[in-house]
Amino acid sequence: MTNFSLLKPTGHLTLGNYLGALRPMRETAQRHGADSYYGIADLHALTVPHDPAALRELVPEMATLLLAVGLEPATLFVQSHVPAHSELSYLLECVASTGELNRMIQFKEKGRGVPTTRASLFTYPALMAADILLYRAEKVPVGEDQRQHVELARDLALRFNHTYGPVFTVPEIATPPAGARVMDLQDPTTKMGKSHASGAGIVYLLDRPDVVRRKVARAVTDSDTGPAALRRDREAKAGVTNLIDILEACGGTAEGLSTYGALKAAVADAVVAELEPLQKRYDDLARDPAAVTAVYAAGAERCRATTAPVLAAARNAIGLG
Ligand code: TYM
């Protein structure tokens, strides 16, 4: 079983990234003894206005965190170190239609109709499809917000295979049973993203315990009281539902709790317990940046070897000499 997933270095990694993607990535690889390819989608970070210096700092931080999370070193790489991604992306732009790219939620929300939107934000899903298809990935462990992108990758694989010959494996999405969509603690109707006007509703993986406790204590709930108030209702009680989801995703339960104060304390304890070992490993790994760089250099070499025959097959099928 081949697994594939990337994360975009547009901000510091969050609890949403961890519960929705990083932990399932680690578990999928462990469970299936799999052939996995995981890493950093730096090309995708260029689709929105960006600061080159900030990107240059975020990539090593993220690289160190992926190791700290426990992803197998041999599986890791940085997307731009493997030029085949850009090359296949162009071929898939020649298979995708403007109609389907125009329907992508991310493009609709972040840039459609705005003349200064980068053209790469429009073509981004073709690059993401190229990422996945180049490795003939079978499973793509991601959060719920990536579903539409993975579906497009499936559509493009099927269309390419049907039109030009059987080159690609049709991938499947894998979302975790709990934590596939973690919401912002201050604004629980929106996803916990890497960047938000204020970071108050975002738990970052490197937030230390006191910061995590403060953010959870200030999470938005509602004014219901009594034991019956502690229940899931995604529409009417988005904040409380999100806290219960986070607690369960971190191995706890809201059963037996009777106040929002107790719920928040339980959530804070569970999140701190989940993050502390990872932060300790991060601190250790960060002492030797050259060792982290070496891990990714070896990973890129492995990826170049894996992807070369797939790219060659795609070029050949589409008629390039
Ligand atoms: P990105 O960087 O926005 O997010 C990385 C991963 O974290 C998941 N995630 C969440 N899961 C649960 N709750 C949240 N609040 C939350 N926020 C983010 C995302 O679903 C994702 O799995 N386009 C991708 C990166 C990418 C990719 C790929 C992924 C590029 N090429 C190929 C898989 C396969 C992205 O922007 O993820």
PDB file of C-alpha atoms and ligand atoms in Angstrom, residues 4-10 13-22 25 41 44 62 79 106 124 127-129 131-132 140-146 149-150 179-183 191-194, ligand 1:
ATOM      1  CA  PHE A   4       1.042   9.982   0.153  1.00  0.00           C
ATOM      2  CA  SER A   5       0.405  13.317   1.854  1.00  0.00           C
ATOM      3  CA  LEU A   6       1.931  16.791   2.041  1.00  0.00           C
ATOM      4  CA  LEU A   7       1.490  19.892   4.181  1.00  0.00           C
ATOM      5  CA  LYS A   8       1.815  23.443   2.967  1.00  0.00           C
ATOM      6  CA  PRO A   9       4.301  25.759   4.742  1.00  0.00           C
ATOM      7  CA  THR A  10       2.087  28.852   4.880  1.00  0.00           C
ATOM      8  CA  LEU A  13       1.519  23.755  12.073  1.00  0.00           C
ATOM      9  CA  THR A  14      -1.616  23.485  14.199  1.00  0.00           C
ATOM     10  CA  LEU A  15      -3.544  20.969  16.247  1.00  0.00           C
ATOM     11  CA  GLY A  16      -5.863  20.671  13.217  1.00  0.00           C
ATOM     12  CA  ASN A  17      -2.934  19.614  11.015  1.00  0.00           C
ATOM     13  CA  TYR A  18      -1.897  17.107  13.657  1.00  0.00           C
ATOM     14  CA  LEU A  19      -5.264  15.472  14.339  1.00  0.00           C
ATOM     15  CA  GLY A  20      -6.493  15.678  10.740  1.00  0.00           C
ATOM     16  CA  ALA A  21      -3.319  14.658   8.942  1.00  0.00           C
ATOM     17  CA  LEU A  22      -0.038  14.128  10.787  1.00  0.00           C
ATOM     18  CA  MET A  25      -0.204   9.738   8.362  1.00  0.00           C
ATOM     19  CA  ALA A  41       4.433  21.265  -0.260  1.00  0.00           C
ATOM     20  CA  HIS A  44       1.906  25.277  -2.923  1.00  0.00           C
ATOM     21  CA  MET A  62       8.080  22.066   9.534  1.00  0.00           C
ATOM     22  CA  GLN A  79       8.201  18.933  -2.977  1.00  0.00           C
ATOM     23  CA  GLN A 106     -10.436  27.039  -2.151  1.00  0.00           C
ATOM     24  CA  TYR A 124      -3.046  24.504  -7.657  1.00  0.00           C
ATOM     25  CA  LEU A 127      -0.235  20.364  -8.955  1.00  0.00           C
ATOM     26  CA  MET A 128      -1.771  18.557  -5.999  1.00  0.00           C
ATOM     27  CA  ALA A 129      -3.070  15.840  -8.334  1.00  0.00           C
ATOM     28  CA  ASP A 131       1.888  15.165  -6.314  1.00  0.00           C
ATOM     29  CA  ILE A 132      -0.361  12.211  -5.613  1.00  0.00           C
ATOM     30  CA  VAL A 140      -4.086   9.895   0.820  1.00  0.00           C
ATOM     31  CA  PRO A 141      -4.438  10.602   4.562  1.00  0.00           C
ATOM     32  CA  VAL A 142      -5.742  14.174   4.865  1.00  0.00           C
ATOM     33  CA  GLY A 143      -8.294  16.274   6.738  1.00  0.00           C
ATOM     34  CA  GLU A 144     -11.837  16.715   5.481  1.00  0.00           C
ATOM     35  CA  ASP A 145     -11.043  20.069   3.797  1.00  0.00           C
ATOM     36  CA  GLN A 146      -8.911  18.276   1.168  1.00  0.00           C
ATOM     37  CA  HIS A 149      -8.876  18.111  -4.189  1.00  0.00           C
ATOM     38  CA  VAL A 150      -8.406  14.364  -3.821  1.00  0.00           C
ATOM     39  CA  GLY A 179     -10.316  15.159  14.255  1.00  0.00           C
ATOM     40  CA  ALA A 180     -10.887  15.377  10.488  1.00  0.00           C
ATOM     41  CA  ARG A 181     -12.141  18.928  10.856  1.00  0.00           C
ATOM     42  CA  VAL A 182     -10.904  20.812  13.911  1.00  0.00           C
ATOM     43  CA  MET A 183     -12.497  24.245  14.238  1.00  0.00           C
ATOM     44  CA  LYS A 191     -11.692  25.663  10.309  1.00  0.00           C
ATOM     45  CA  MET A 192      -8.648  25.989  12.560  1.00  0.00           C
ATOM     46  CA  GLY A 193      -6.239  27.267   9.888  1.00  0.00           C
ATOM     47  CA  LYS A 194      -2.530  28.042  10.124  1.00  0.00           C
TER      48      LYS A 194
HETATM   49  P1  TYM B   1      -2.713  22.160   4.435  1.00  0.00           P
HETATM   50  O1  TYM B   1      -1.287  22.536   4.550  1.00  0.00           O
HETATM   51  O2  TYM B   1      -3.736  23.237   4.439  1.00  0.00           O
HETATM   52  O3  TYM B   1      -3.058  21.150   5.599  1.00  0.00           O
HETATM   53  C1  TYM B   1      -2.229  20.029   5.832  1.00  0.00           C
HETATM   54  C2  TYM B   1      -3.071  18.859   6.294  1.00  0.00           C
HETATM   55  O4  TYM B   1      -3.759  19.204   7.508  1.00  0.00           O
HETATM   56  C3  TYM B   1      -5.159  18.993   7.348  1.00  0.00           C
HETATM   57  N1  TYM B   1      -5.855  20.045   8.098  1.00  0.00           N
HETATM   58  C4  TYM B   1      -6.812  19.825   9.016  1.00  0.00           C
HETATM   59  N2  TYM B   1      -7.368  18.691   9.472  1.00  0.00           N
HETATM   60  C5  TYM B   1      -8.309  18.811  10.443  1.00  0.00           C
HETATM   61  N3  TYM B   1      -8.726  20.009  10.949  1.00  0.00           N
HETATM   62  C6  TYM B   1      -8.186  21.163  10.509  1.00  0.00           C
HETATM   63  N4  TYM B   1      -8.578  22.324  11.021  1.00  0.00           N
HETATM   64  C7  TYM B   1      -7.190  21.102   9.494  1.00  0.00           C
HETATM   65  N5  TYM B   1      -6.454  22.048   8.841  1.00  0.00           N
HETATM   66  C8  TYM B   1      -5.657  21.382   7.983  1.00  0.00           C
HETATM   67  C9  TYM B   1      -5.415  19.132   5.856  1.00  0.00           C
HETATM   68  O5  TYM B   1      -6.603  18.477   5.467  1.00  0.00           O
HETATM   69  C10 TYM B   1      -4.171  18.491   5.280  1.00  0.00           C
HETATM   70  O6  TYM B   1      -4.299  17.084   5.261  1.00  0.00           O
HETATM   71  N6  TYM B   1      -3.325  21.091  -0.393  1.00  0.00           N
HETATM   72  C11 TYM B   1      -2.824  20.589   0.871  1.00  0.00           C
HETATM   73  C12 TYM B   1      -1.355  20.164   0.815  1.00  0.00           C
HETATM   74  C13 TYM B   1      -1.045  19.205  -0.277  1.00  0.00           C
HETATM   75  C14 TYM B   1      -1.377  17.819  -0.311  1.00  0.00           C
HETATM   76  C15 TYM B   1      -0.840  17.333  -1.548  1.00  0.00           C
HETATM   77  C16 TYM B   1      -2.064  16.957   0.557  1.00  0.00           C
HETATM   78  C17 TYM B   1      -0.350  19.500  -1.408  1.00  0.00           C
HETATM   79  N7  TYM B   1      -0.232  18.374  -2.196  1.00  0.00           N
HETATM   80  C18 TYM B   1      -0.999  15.996  -1.896  1.00  0.00           C
HETATM   81  C19 TYM B   1      -2.200  15.622   0.189  1.00  0.00           C
HETATM   82  C20 TYM B   1      -1.690  15.140  -1.035  1.00  0.00           C
HETATM   83  C21 TYM B   1      -2.966  21.662   1.919  1.00  0.00           C
HETATM   84  O7  TYM B   1      -3.045  22.825   1.616  1.00  0.00           O
HETATM   85  O8  TYM B   1      -2.924  21.203   3.183  1.00  0.00           O
END
